[in-house]
Coordinates of C-alpha atoms and ligand atoms in Angstrom, one line a residue:
M1 CA -11.5 -22.0 -29.0
S2 CA -13.8 -23.6 -26.2
L3 CA -12.9 -22.9 -22.7
K4 CA -15.5 -25.3 -21.5
G5 CA -14.7 -26.7 -18.0
K6 CA -12.4 -23.9 -17.2
T7 CA -13.3 -21.3 -14.7
A8 CA -12.2 -17.7 -15.0
V9 CA -12.3 -15.4 -12.0
I10 CA -12.1 -11.7 -13.1
T11 CA -11.4 -9.1 -10.4
G12 CA -13.2 -5.7 -10.7
S13 CA -15.8 -7.1 -13.3
N14 CA -19.2 -5.4 -12.6
S15 CA -18.1 -2.5 -15.1
G16 CA -16.0 -1.7 -18.1
I17 CA -13.2 -3.8 -19.2
G18 CA -13.6 -6.7 -16.6
L19 CA -17.3 -7.1 -17.6
G20 CA -16.5 -7.1 -21.0
I21 CA -13.7 -9.7 -20.5
A22 CA -16.4 -11.7 -18.5
R23 CA -18.9 -11.7 -21.2
E24 CA -16.2 -12.7 -23.8
M25 CA -14.7 -15.4 -21.6
A26 CA -18.4 -16.9 -21.3
K27 CA -18.9 -16.8 -24.9
A28 CA -16.0 -19.1 -25.1
G29 CA -17.5 -21.4 -22.7
A30 CA -15.6 -20.7 -19.5
D31 CA -17.6 -20.6 -16.1
V32 CA -17.1 -17.3 -14.7
V33 CA -16.7 -15.5 -11.3
L34 CA -17.4 -11.7 -11.3
N35 CA -16.3 -9.6 -8.5
S36 CA -16.3 -5.9 -7.1
F37 CA -16.3 -4.5 -3.5
T38 CA -19.9 -4.0 -3.6
D39 CA -22.9 -6.4 -3.0
R40 CA -25.9 -4.8 -4.8
D41 CA -28.7 -6.9 -6.5
E42 CA -27.6 -5.4 -9.9
D43 CA -23.9 -6.8 -9.4
H44 CA -25.7 -10.5 -9.1
A45 CA -28.2 -9.7 -11.8
L46 CA -24.9 -9.0 -14.2
A47 CA -23.7 -12.7 -13.4
A48 CA -27.5 -14.1 -13.9
E49 CA -27.5 -12.1 -17.2
I50 CA -24.3 -13.7 -18.4
A51 CA -25.4 -17.3 -17.5
D52 CA -28.6 -16.7 -19.4
E53 CA -27.1 -15.3 -22.5
T54 CA -24.2 -18.0 -22.7
G55 CA -25.5 -21.3 -20.6
V56 CA -22.1 -21.1 -18.5
S57 CA -22.3 -20.9 -14.8
A58 CA -21.8 -17.2 -13.8
R59 CA -21.4 -16.0 -10.2
Y60 CA -20.6 -12.8 -8.4
I61 CA -18.6 -12.7 -5.5
K62 CA -17.9 -9.7 -3.3
A63 CA -14.3 -9.0 -2.3
D64 CA -12.4 -5.6 -1.9
M65 CA -9.4 -5.9 -3.9
S66 CA -7.8 -3.1 -1.6
K67 CA -7.3 -5.6 1.2
G68 CA -5.0 -8.8 0.7
D69 CA -7.0 -11.1 3.0
E70 CA -10.3 -10.3 0.8
C71 CA -8.2 -11.0 -2.5
R72 CA -7.1 -14.7 -1.2
A73 CA -10.8 -15.3 0.2
L74 CA -12.1 -14.2 -3.5
I75 CA -9.9 -17.2 -4.9
E76 CA -10.9 -19.4 -2.0
Q77 CA -14.6 -19.0 -2.4
A78 CA -14.4 -19.3 -6.3
G79 CA -13.3 -22.8 -5.2
R80 CA -11.5 -23.3 -8.7
C81 CA -9.4 -20.6 -10.9
D82 CA -7.9 -22.2 -13.9
I83 CA -7.9 -18.6 -15.4
L84 CA -7.1 -15.3 -13.2
I85 CA -7.8 -11.9 -14.7
N86 CA -6.4 -9.4 -12.6
N87 CA -8.4 -6.2 -13.6
A88 CA -9.5 -4.2 -10.8
G89 CA -8.1 -0.7 -10.9
I90 CA -8.7 2.7 -9.9
Q91 CA -7.3 6.0 -11.0
N92 CA -6.3 9.7 -9.5
V93 CA -4.5 12.3 -11.3
D94 CA -2.7 15.0 -9.3
P95 CA 0.9 16.3 -9.3
I96 CA 3.3 14.4 -7.3
D97 CA 3.8 16.9 -4.6
K98 CA 0.3 17.2 -4.2
F99 CA -0.6 13.5 -4.7
P100 CA -3.1 12.5 -1.8
V101 CA -1.3 9.8 0.4
E102 CA -4.4 7.7 0.8
K103 CA -5.3 7.7 -3.0
W104 CA -1.4 6.6 -3.6
D105 CA -1.9 3.6 -1.2
A106 CA -5.1 2.7 -2.8
I107 CA -4.1 2.5 -6.2
I108 CA -1.1 0.7 -5.3
A109 CA -3.1 -1.8 -3.4
I110 CA -5.9 -2.2 -5.7
N111 CA -3.9 -2.1 -9.1
M112 CA -0.9 -3.8 -7.9
S113 CA -0.9 -5.6 -4.7
S114 CA -4.3 -7.4 -5.4
A115 CA -2.5 -9.2 -8.4
F116 CA 0.0 -10.6 -5.8
H117 CA -2.5 -11.9 -3.5
T118 CA -4.8 -13.3 -6.1
T119 CA -1.8 -15.0 -8.0
A120 CA -0.4 -16.3 -4.9
A121 CA -4.1 -18.0 -4.0
A122 CA -4.8 -19.0 -7.5
L123 CA -1.2 -20.8 -8.6
P124 CA -1.8 -23.9 -6.4
M125 CA -5.4 -24.7 -7.7
M126 CA -3.8 -24.0 -11.5
R127 CA -1.0 -26.6 -10.5
A128 CA -3.5 -29.1 -9.1
A129 CA -5.6 -28.7 -12.3
G130 CA -2.5 -29.1 -14.2
W131 CA -3.3 -26.2 -16.7
G132 CA -3.6 -22.2 -15.7
R133 CA -3.5 -18.5 -17.2
V134 CA -2.8 -15.3 -15.4
V135 CA -3.6 -12.4 -17.3
N136 CA -2.8 -9.0 -15.8
I137 CA -4.6 -6.2 -17.0
A138 CA -2.0 -3.6 -17.0
S139 CA -1.7 -0.5 -19.4
A140 CA 0.1 1.5 -21.8
H141 CA 0.8 3.3 -18.5
G142 CA 3.0 -0.2 -17.6
L143 CA 5.1 0.6 -20.2
T144 CA 5.3 4.4 -20.6
A145 CA 4.6 7.5 -18.5
S146 CA 2.2 10.6 -18.3
P147 CA 2.7 13.3 -15.9
Y148 CA 0.3 13.3 -12.8
K149 CA -0.5 9.7 -12.8
S150 CA 2.4 8.8 -10.4
A151 CA 0.8 5.9 -8.6
Y152 CA -1.0 4.5 -11.4
V153 CA 2.2 4.3 -13.8
A154 CA 3.9 2.9 -10.8
A155 CA 1.6 0.2 -10.1
K156 CA 1.1 -0.6 -13.8
H157 CA 4.9 -0.8 -14.2
G158 CA 5.1 -3.1 -11.1
V159 CA 2.3 -5.4 -12.4
V160 CA 4.4 -5.6 -15.7
G161 CA 7.3 -6.7 -13.5
M162 CA 5.4 -9.0 -11.4
T163 CA 3.9 -10.7 -14.6
K164 CA 7.5 -11.5 -15.7
V165 CA 8.4 -13.1 -12.5
V166 CA 5.3 -15.3 -12.3
A167 CA 6.0 -16.3 -15.7
L168 CA 9.3 -17.4 -14.8
E169 CA 8.4 -19.3 -11.7
T170 CA 5.9 -21.3 -13.9
A171 CA 8.0 -21.5 -17.0
E172 CA 8.1 -25.5 -17.0
E173 CA 4.5 -25.8 -16.1
P174 CA 1.5 -25.7 -18.4
I175 CA 0.8 -22.2 -16.9
T176 CA 1.5 -18.9 -18.5
A177 CA 1.4 -15.3 -17.2
N178 CA 1.0 -12.2 -19.5
A179 CA -0.2 -8.7 -19.1
I180 CA -2.4 -6.9 -21.5
C181 CA -1.6 -3.1 -22.0
P182 CA -4.5 -1.2 -23.3
G183 CA -4.6 2.3 -24.5
Y184 CA -7.6 4.4 -23.9
V185 CA -10.7 2.4 -23.8
L186 CA -13.9 4.4 -23.2
T187 CA -15.1 2.9 -19.9
P188 CA -16.5 4.6 -16.6
L189 CA -13.1 5.0 -15.3
V190 CA -12.3 7.0 -18.5
E191 CA -15.4 8.8 -18.6
A192 CA -14.7 10.1 -15.0
Q193 CA -11.6 11.9 -16.5
I194 CA -13.5 14.0 -19.2
P195 CA -15.1 16.8 -17.0
D196 CA -11.7 17.7 -15.2
T197 CA -9.8 17.5 -18.4
M198 CA -12.3 19.8 -20.0
K199 CA -12.2 22.3 -17.4
E200 CA -8.2 22.1 -17.1
Y201 CA -7.9 22.6 -20.9
D202 CA -11.1 24.7 -21.3
M203 CA -12.2 22.5 -24.1
D204 CA -15.3 20.7 -25.2
R205 CA -15.9 16.9 -24.7
E206 CA -14.9 16.1 -28.5
T207 CA -11.8 18.2 -28.4
V208 CA -10.7 16.7 -25.0
I209 CA -11.2 13.2 -26.6
R210 CA -9.5 13.8 -29.8
D211 CA -6.8 16.2 -28.9
V212 CA -5.8 15.2 -25.2
M213 CA -7.1 11.6 -24.5
L214 CA -6.5 10.1 -27.9
A215 CA -3.4 12.7 -28.8
R216 CA -1.0 9.5 -28.0
Q217 CA -3.3 6.9 -29.6
P218 CA -2.2 7.1 -33.3
S219 CA -5.4 5.3 -34.2
K220 CA -7.7 7.9 -33.1
E221 CA -10.0 5.4 -31.7
F222 CA -10.6 4.0 -28.5
A223 CA -10.0 0.4 -28.1
T224 CA -13.0 -1.6 -27.0
V225 CA -13.9 -3.9 -24.2
E226 CA -14.7 -6.7 -26.6
Q227 CA -11.1 -6.3 -27.9
M228 CA -9.9 -6.8 -24.3
G229 CA -12.0 -9.8 -23.9
G230 CA -10.7 -11.2 -27.1
T231 CA -7.3 -10.8 -26.3
C232 CA -7.8 -12.7 -22.9
V233 CA -9.6 -15.6 -24.9
F234 CA -6.6 -15.8 -27.2
L235 CA -4.2 -15.9 -24.3
C236 CA -6.1 -18.8 -23.2
S237 CA -5.8 -20.6 -26.5
D238 CA -3.4 -23.5 -27.5
A239 CA -1.9 -20.8 -29.9
A240 CA -1.0 -18.9 -27.0
A241 CA 0.7 -21.8 -24.9
Q242 CA 4.3 -20.5 -25.4
I243 CA 3.5 -17.0 -25.0
T244 CA 4.6 -16.2 -21.3
G245 CA 6.2 -13.2 -19.5
T246 CA 5.4 -10.7 -21.9
T247 CA 2.9 -7.7 -22.7
I248 CA 0.4 -7.6 -25.5
S249 CA -0.3 -3.8 -26.2
V250 CA -3.9 -3.0 -27.3
D251 CA -3.1 0.5 -27.8
G252 CA -4.0 1.7 -31.3
G253 CA -0.2 2.3 -31.7
W254 CA 0.4 4.4 -28.8
T255 CA 3.7 2.5 -27.5
A256 CA 4.9 2.3 -31.1
L257 CA 5.4 6.3 -31.1
Ligands
NAD301 P1 -13.9 0.7 -14.7 O1 -13.7 1.9 -13.4 O2 -14.9 0.7 -15.4 O3 -13.9 -0.6 -13.8 C1 -13.0 -0.8 -12.7 C2 -13.5 -2.0 -12.2 O4 -12.6 -2.4 -10.8 C3 -14.9 -2.0 -11.7 O5 -15.6 -3.2 -11.8 C4 -14.8 -1.5 -10.1 O6 -15.9 -1.9 -9.3 C5 -13.6 -2.5 -9.7 N1 -13.0 -2.0 -8.6 C6 -12.5 -0.7 -8.1 N2 -11.9 -0.6 -6.8 C7 -12.1 -2.1 -6.4 C8 -11.9 -2.6 -5.0 N3 -11.3 -2.1 -4.3 N4 -12.1 -4.1 -5.2 C9 -12.7 -4.8 -6.1 N5 -13.1 -4.2 -7.4 C10 -12.7 -2.8 -7.5 O7 -12.7 0.6 -15.0 P2 -11.9 0.2 -16.6 O8 -11.4 1.2 -17.4 O9 -12.8 -0.7 -17.1 O10 -10.6 -0.5 -16.0 C11 -10.2 -1.9 -15.6 C12 -8.9 -1.9 -15.7 O11 -8.4 -1.5 -16.9 C13 -8.1 -1.1 -14.8 O12 -7.1 -1.9 -14.2 C14 -7.3 0.0 -15.6 O13 -6.3 0.5 -14.9 C15 -7.4 -0.8 -16.7 N6 -7.0 0.1 -17.9 C16 -8.1 1.0 -18.2 C17 -8.1 1.8 -19.5 C18 -9.1 2.4 -20.0 O14 -8.7 3.2 -20.8 N7 -10.2 2.4 -19.7 C19 -6.6 1.8 -20.1 C20 -5.6 0.9 -19.5 C21 -5.9 0.2 -18.5

């Protein structure tokens, strides 16, 4: 599968799943645009490294996905967007009556509304190019719930709903929109939850991973960022041209329970 000549914009891609997806898209031949809200030398160095390793064109563009105008500016600055991967996301864990309002607002903005803004900006480019793929990185929490993750679960369910709408609005065009629903993937976002969970349950790291995090993941293994990237590449392939408006779970069986 060659994605040569296509440009993929991946939001929130200087770390974790987004970076893994950018690497797999580049390996498949797509030019890539990396993004986050920082503007450090190491952010730009990641793009340079991907370009060196794969020979594609890779750029890093700073844009804060909590701000609608910056989401749209990211796509405009990219100049071309055949493949849009909405991946930027944050987490906060608190009971709903103690959930900080600013965390709720940030999670809804970054995890859900950003995909509205980037999609709105990217669709005209896809239509002009006569081909397009929107891949939203939702979550098993876009299909099921866990306590203490009200904003995250609401945002991810919202993303799954919006994915279906985009698919229907583009159904007669050579454009598809789908959501990937990962289970637990060991990234900085998940690492950050381990210390609090160890404290909360008075458990060591290994026990937290096995008995708390992977308790609902029947495979008892983390999914990997490479698997997320590979699933994105598949969704960009001709074999996936009639797959639209749906979710693909990469969750070790979590949502089969
Ligand atoms: P991560 O913390 O490693 O990466 C998140 C990325 O989003 C980073 O690049 C970060 O810089 C970026 N980001 C955060 N706030 C931003 C903002 N305001 N503007 C632009 N970029 C911003 O986390 P991850 O685990 O790789 O998560 C990536 C996506 O996958 C998220 O949407 C997350 O909800 C989803 N997801 C992760 C898991 C998992 O187990 N790791 C499971 C299901 C879904």
